[in-house]
Amino acid sequence: MSDKTEYNAAFDHGRQAQFVTQLVEGVTHILVPGDCNLQSMEKLLPAPRRIVANPEFYDVDGFADYAKEFKSDGTRIFVDQEQRRFFTIFDFHAPGQPAWGDHSASLAVKLSPEWERWKKIDGKQLEPQELAEWLEDNLEYVMGPVGGSELLDMAQNLKVTLKGNLQIDQTLQAGLRTLQIKDESTLAGKSGGKDLSFPERVDLALRIYDHGDTYPIKVYLRYRTATDSVVFFFKIPDPERLEEQAFDLIVSKVREATELKTLKGKFSGPRHK
């Protein structure tokens, strides 16, 4: 059989075949001969019959604005605290009214870069010069009780006196404050005739989560004497608990902004993993 003959035979077979149409929920479906596949013709309508969309947001304001625009009586928000994700399911099930759950929005909450930096330095020993460099890069987050600029000045110009009458002068920048370590438990110095001391606690204000609000954090500033110098380190008390508390504030903000029920738990629909 030639190629032309095969083509004519196939064309005649297709012309003789009958397409079976059927309405399903007002949408025309066609039963395609051969594999008997039922195909929806919804794509030929001027608009779809329901919304199938799953946008993802990175800030609470955008997430809340979208939720308020499309929410209905059955809309629910699921909060996966382990993954730090929010899922708003707009067409969710109601008693006696199952729904497809095709329309949703998610909010992905990530740790902020500044909080990640502070976590990495938690408990790490810092030489005076390293402390000065760290404070210089993170000055904006130090709120008190001694100002960030004062801490930076102290770290940049040190006069260290240790037990055994061992004294070391270290100046990183001329004209800044002088600090004395009198013993293993006291750090003090003078500036403009005023006594200065390294605080035991440093008050920070920074974002724990990206695109979020600043959060007050209290960290401890510790030091230890070495053979011929002194090392400093910051200690963050229970950083995991701080992250949990800050996340709970975001949950409250989402609940207030959307006026929707927020349910802590996982939701693993086909489009929401």
Short mmCIF file of C-alpha atoms in Angstrom, two decimals:
data_model
loop_
_atom_site.label_atom_id
_atom_site.label_comp_id
_atom_site.label_asym_id
_atom_site.label_seq_id
_atom_site.Cartn_x
_atom_site.Cartn_y
_atom_site.Cartn_z
CA MET A 1 0.00 0.00 0.00
CA SER A 2 1.42 3.41 -0.97
CA ASP A 3 1.73 6.35 1.40
CA LYS A 4 -1.11 8.13 -0.45
CA THR A 5 -3.39 5.13 -0.08
CA GLU A 6 -2.64 4.92 3.68
CA TYR A 7 -3.37 8.61 4.08
CA ASN A 8 -6.69 8.34 2.24
CA ALA A 9 -7.71 5.36 4.36
CA ALA A 10 -6.91 7.16 7.57
CA PHE A 11 -8.71 10.31 6.41
CA ASP A 12 -11.84 8.36 5.51
CA HIS A 13 -11.78 6.58 8.87
CA GLY A 14 -11.51 9.84 10.74
CA ARG A 15 -14.28 11.46 8.71
CA GLN A 16 -16.64 8.61 9.47
CA ALA A 17 -15.88 8.62 13.21
CA GLN A 18 -18.47 10.31 15.41
CA PHE A 19 -17.53 12.49 18.38
CA VAL A 20 -19.70 12.02 21.44
CA THR A 21 -20.34 15.24 23.39
CA GLN A 22 -21.67 15.54 26.90
CA LEU A 23 -22.33 18.40 29.30
CA VAL A 24 -20.60 18.10 32.69
CA GLU A 25 -21.54 20.87 35.12
CA GLY A 26 -22.43 23.05 32.17
CA VAL A 27 -19.12 22.46 30.37
CA THR A 28 -19.04 20.57 27.09
CA HIS A 29 -16.86 17.44 27.13
CA ILE A 30 -15.93 15.36 24.07
CA LEU A 31 -15.36 11.60 24.11
CA VAL A 32 -12.46 11.21 21.70
CA PRO A 33 -12.64 7.97 19.62
CA GLY A 34 -9.81 5.52 19.82
CA ASP A 35 -8.66 5.84 23.41
CA CYS A 36 -12.11 7.00 24.61
CA ASN A 37 -10.54 9.92 26.41
CA LEU A 38 -13.02 12.46 27.81
CA GLN A 39 -11.66 15.95 27.14
CA SER A 40 -13.04 19.18 28.55
CA MET A 41 -13.71 22.09 26.21
CA GLU A 42 -13.59 24.62 29.06
CA LYS A 43 -10.49 26.18 27.49
CA LEU A 44 -12.71 27.37 24.62
CA LEU A 45 -15.03 29.32 26.94
CA PRO A 46 -14.57 33.10 27.37
CA ALA A 47 -13.45 32.50 30.99
CA PRO A 48 -12.81 29.47 33.23
CA ARG A 49 -15.60 28.21 35.48
CA ARG A 50 -13.44 28.41 38.65
CA ILE A 51 -10.10 29.86 39.69
CA VAL A 52 -7.12 27.52 39.62
CA ALA A 53 -4.19 29.56 40.94
CA ASN A 54 -1.55 29.20 43.67
CA PRO A 55 0.52 32.39 44.00
CA GLU A 56 3.30 32.60 46.59
CA PHE A 57 4.07 35.76 48.58
CA TYR A 58 7.08 36.86 50.61
CA ASP A 59 5.59 39.58 52.81
CA VAL A 60 2.55 39.66 55.07
CA ASP A 61 1.00 42.75 53.45
CA GLY A 62 0.82 41.26 49.94
CA PHE A 63 -0.40 37.92 51.29
CA ALA A 64 -3.11 39.61 53.37
CA ASP A 65 -4.25 41.89 50.53
CA TYR A 66 -4.71 38.93 48.21
CA ALA A 67 -6.53 36.94 50.90
CA LYS A 68 -8.96 39.76 51.63
CA GLU A 69 -9.72 40.14 47.93
CA PHE A 70 -10.69 36.49 47.33
CA LYS A 71 -11.75 35.13 50.73
CA SER A 72 -15.16 33.54 51.25
CA ASP A 73 -17.02 31.98 54.17
CA GLY A 74 -15.13 28.69 53.85
CA THR A 75 -11.64 30.17 53.47
CA ARG A 76 -9.06 28.88 55.95
CA ILE A 77 -5.38 29.58 56.64
CA PHE A 78 -3.10 26.69 57.62
CA VAL A 79 0.14 27.52 59.41
CA ASP A 80 3.03 25.07 59.05
CA GLN A 81 5.33 26.30 61.81
CA GLU A 82 8.03 23.75 61.02
CA GLN A 83 8.35 24.95 57.42
CA ARG A 84 7.46 28.57 58.28
CA ARG A 85 4.75 28.65 55.62
CA PHE A 86 1.18 29.90 55.51
CA PHE A 87 -1.45 28.46 53.14
CA THR A 88 -4.73 30.23 52.46
CA ILE A 89 -7.20 27.81 50.86
CA PHE A 90 -10.02 29.92 49.42
CA ASP A 91 -12.34 27.16 48.14
CA PHE A 92 -12.00 24.94 51.21
CA HIS A 93 -14.45 22.31 52.47
CA ALA A 94 -17.45 23.31 54.55
CA PRO A 95 -19.77 20.93 56.43
CA GLY A 96 -21.81 19.15 53.77
CA GLN A 97 -20.11 21.14 51.02
CA PRO A 98 -16.90 19.54 49.77
CA ALA A 99 -14.71 21.76 47.60
CA TRP A 100 -11.84 21.35 45.19
CA GLY A 101 -9.27 23.54 46.95
CA ASP A 102 -7.86 24.66 43.61
CA HIS A 103 -7.39 28.29 44.62
CA SER A 104 -4.82 29.05 47.29
CA ALA A 105 -2.08 31.49 48.26
CA SER A 106 1.04 30.81 50.28
CA LEU A 107 3.40 32.93 52.35
CA ALA A 108 6.99 31.77 52.72
CA VAL A 109 8.71 33.24 55.80
CA LYS A 110 12.52 33.21 55.82
CA LEU A 111 15.05 34.18 58.46
CA SER A 112 16.53 37.63 57.92
CA PRO A 113 20.21 38.02 56.89
CA GLU A 114 21.05 40.05 60.03
CA TRP A 115 19.58 37.41 62.37
CA GLU A 116 21.49 34.69 60.52
CA ARG A 117 24.71 36.68 61.07
CA TRP A 118 24.09 37.07 64.80
CA LYS A 119 23.30 33.38 65.15
CA LYS A 120 26.58 32.43 63.47
CA ILE A 121 28.57 34.53 65.92
CA ASP A 122 26.74 33.20 68.98
CA GLY A 123 29.42 31.88 71.38
CA LYS A 124 32.28 32.54 68.95
CA GLN A 125 35.45 33.96 70.55
CA LEU A 126 36.47 37.34 69.16
CA GLU A 127 39.78 39.12 69.51
CA PRO A 128 39.45 42.86 70.22
CA GLN A 129 40.06 43.70 66.57
CA GLU A 130 37.45 41.13 65.46
CA LEU A 131 34.97 42.58 67.96
CA ALA A 132 35.60 46.06 66.58
CA GLU A 133 35.09 44.89 63.01
CA TRP A 134 31.90 43.05 63.96
CA LEU A 135 30.45 46.07 65.76
CA GLU A 136 31.38 48.31 62.86
CA ASP A 137 29.35 46.15 60.48
CA ASN A 138 26.38 45.73 62.87
CA LEU A 139 26.28 49.07 64.65
CA GLU A 140 22.71 49.87 63.60
CA TYR A 141 21.24 46.98 65.58
CA VAL A 142 22.72 47.92 69.00
CA MET A 143 20.24 49.95 71.05
CA GLY A 144 21.79 49.98 74.54
CA PRO A 145 22.38 50.13 77.42
CA VAL A 146 25.72 51.39 76.03
CA GLY A 147 25.35 52.76 72.52
CA GLY A 148 26.81 50.89 69.59
CA SER A 149 29.24 53.70 68.80
CA GLU A 150 30.58 53.64 72.37
CA LEU A 151 31.08 49.87 72.22
CA LEU A 152 32.88 50.30 68.92
CA ASP A 153 35.15 52.98 70.39
CA MET A 154 36.01 50.77 73.34
CA ALA A 155 36.87 47.83 71.12
CA GLN A 156 38.93 49.95 68.72
CA ASN A 157 41.22 51.41 71.39
CA LEU A 158 42.09 49.05 74.22
CA LYS A 159 44.38 49.37 77.19
CA VAL A 160 44.42 45.92 78.73
CA THR A 161 45.72 45.13 82.21
CA LEU A 162 45.63 41.52 83.32
CA LYS A 163 46.53 39.77 86.57
CA GLY A 164 50.25 39.48 87.11
CA ASN A 165 50.72 43.15 86.12
CA LEU A 166 50.76 42.23 82.42
CA GLN A 167 49.70 45.23 80.35
CA ILE A 168 49.05 45.46 76.61
CA ASP A 169 48.23 48.61 74.62
CA GLN A 170 46.35 48.07 71.39
CA THR A 171 45.20 51.02 69.32
CA LEU A 172 43.35 50.47 66.07
CA GLN A 173 42.43 54.10 65.51
CA ALA A 174 43.91 57.19 67.08
CA GLY A 175 41.94 59.49 69.35
CA LEU A 176 39.37 56.95 70.54
CA ARG A 177 38.48 55.67 74.00
CA THR A 178 40.82 53.82 76.31
CA LEU A 179 39.73 50.70 78.17
CA GLN A 180 41.32 48.93 81.13
CA ILE A 181 40.73 45.34 82.20
CA LYS A 182 41.37 45.54 85.95
CA ASP A 183 40.80 41.87 86.66
CA GLU A 184 39.00 38.84 85.29
CA SER A 185 35.58 40.24 86.10
CA THR A 186 35.79 43.98 85.45
CA LEU A 187 36.25 45.95 82.25
CA ALA A 188 36.35 49.69 82.66
CA GLY A 189 37.84 52.78 81.11
CA LYS A 190 37.54 56.53 80.88
CA SER A 191 36.38 58.84 78.14
CA GLY A 192 36.13 62.56 78.66
CA GLY A 193 36.55 62.07 82.39
CA LYS A 194 33.63 59.63 82.52
CA ASP A 195 33.99 56.02 83.65
CA LEU A 196 32.90 53.50 81.04
CA SER A 197 32.28 49.79 81.42
CA PHE A 198 31.50 47.03 78.99
CA PRO A 199 27.87 46.06 79.68
CA GLU A 200 27.02 42.50 80.59
CA ARG A 201 23.95 42.70 78.35
CA VAL A 202 23.48 44.25 74.92
CA ASP A 203 20.00 45.23 73.70
CA LEU A 204 19.42 44.63 69.99
CA ALA A 205 16.60 45.55 67.64
CA LEU A 206 16.61 43.59 64.40
CA ARG A 207 14.39 41.55 62.14
CA ILE A 208 14.33 37.85 62.91
CA TYR A 209 12.31 37.16 59.76
CA ASP A 210 12.86 38.75 56.37
CA HIS A 211 10.30 41.39 55.34
CA GLY A 212 9.15 41.47 58.96
CA ASP A 213 9.19 43.91 61.86
CA THR A 214 12.17 44.51 64.13
CA TYR A 215 12.23 42.43 67.28
CA PRO A 216 13.84 43.31 70.65
CA ILE A 217 16.58 40.86 71.60
CA LYS A 218 18.82 40.81 74.67
CA VAL A 219 22.22 39.15 74.26
CA TYR A 220 25.04 38.78 76.76
CA LEU A 221 28.51 40.19 76.17
CA ARG A 222 31.17 38.08 77.88
CA TYR A 223 34.96 38.17 77.95
CA ARG A 224 37.77 35.91 79.05
CA THR A 225 41.39 36.71 79.68
CA ALA A 226 44.05 34.84 77.78
CA THR A 227 47.81 34.64 78.31
CA ASP A 228 48.56 38.03 76.79
CA SER A 229 45.17 39.37 75.69
CA VAL A 230 41.42 39.10 76.15
CA VAL A 231 38.68 37.54 74.00
CA PHE A 232 35.02 38.50 73.80
CA PHE A 233 31.92 36.58 72.80
CA PHE A 234 28.20 37.18 72.50
CA LYS A 235 25.72 34.73 73.96
CA ILE A 236 22.15 34.60 72.60
CA PRO A 237 19.83 32.95 75.14
CA ASP A 238 17.65 30.29 73.49
CA PRO A 239 17.63 31.54 69.86
CA GLU A 240 15.12 28.85 68.83
CA ARG A 241 12.63 30.19 71.36
CA LEU A 242 13.15 33.72 70.03
CA GLU A 243 12.36 32.50 66.51
CA GLU A 244 9.20 30.80 67.78
CA GLN A 245 8.04 33.94 69.59
CA ALA A 246 8.71 36.13 66.55
CA PHE A 247 6.85 33.67 64.32
CA ASP A 248 3.84 33.74 66.66
CA LEU A 249 3.76 37.52 66.21
CA ILE A 250 3.57 37.00 62.44
CA VAL A 251 0.69 34.53 62.92
CA SER A 252 -1.16 37.15 64.98
CA LYS A 253 -0.47 39.80 62.34
CA VAL A 254 -1.79 37.55 59.55
CA ARG A 255 -4.90 36.69 61.56
CA GLU A 256 -5.60 40.35 62.29
CA ALA A 257 -4.90 41.53 58.72
CA THR A 258 -6.99 38.84 56.99
CA GLU A 259 -9.69 38.33 59.65
CA LEU A 260 -9.53 34.61 58.84
CA LYS A 261 -9.15 31.52 61.00
CA THR A 262 -5.50 30.47 61.25
CA LEU A 263 -5.04 26.79 61.99
CA LYS A 264 -1.62 25.50 63.03
CA GLY A 265 -0.97 22.33 61.07
CA LYS A 266 0.06 20.95 57.72
CA PHE A 267 -2.01 21.09 54.54
CA SER A 268 -0.73 18.88 51.72
CA GLY A 269 -3.17 19.22 48.88
CA PRO A 270 -2.05 18.40 45.34
CA ARG A 271 -0.92 21.98 44.72
CA HIS A 272 0.18 23.04 48.17
CA LYS A 273 3.27 20.98 49.04
#
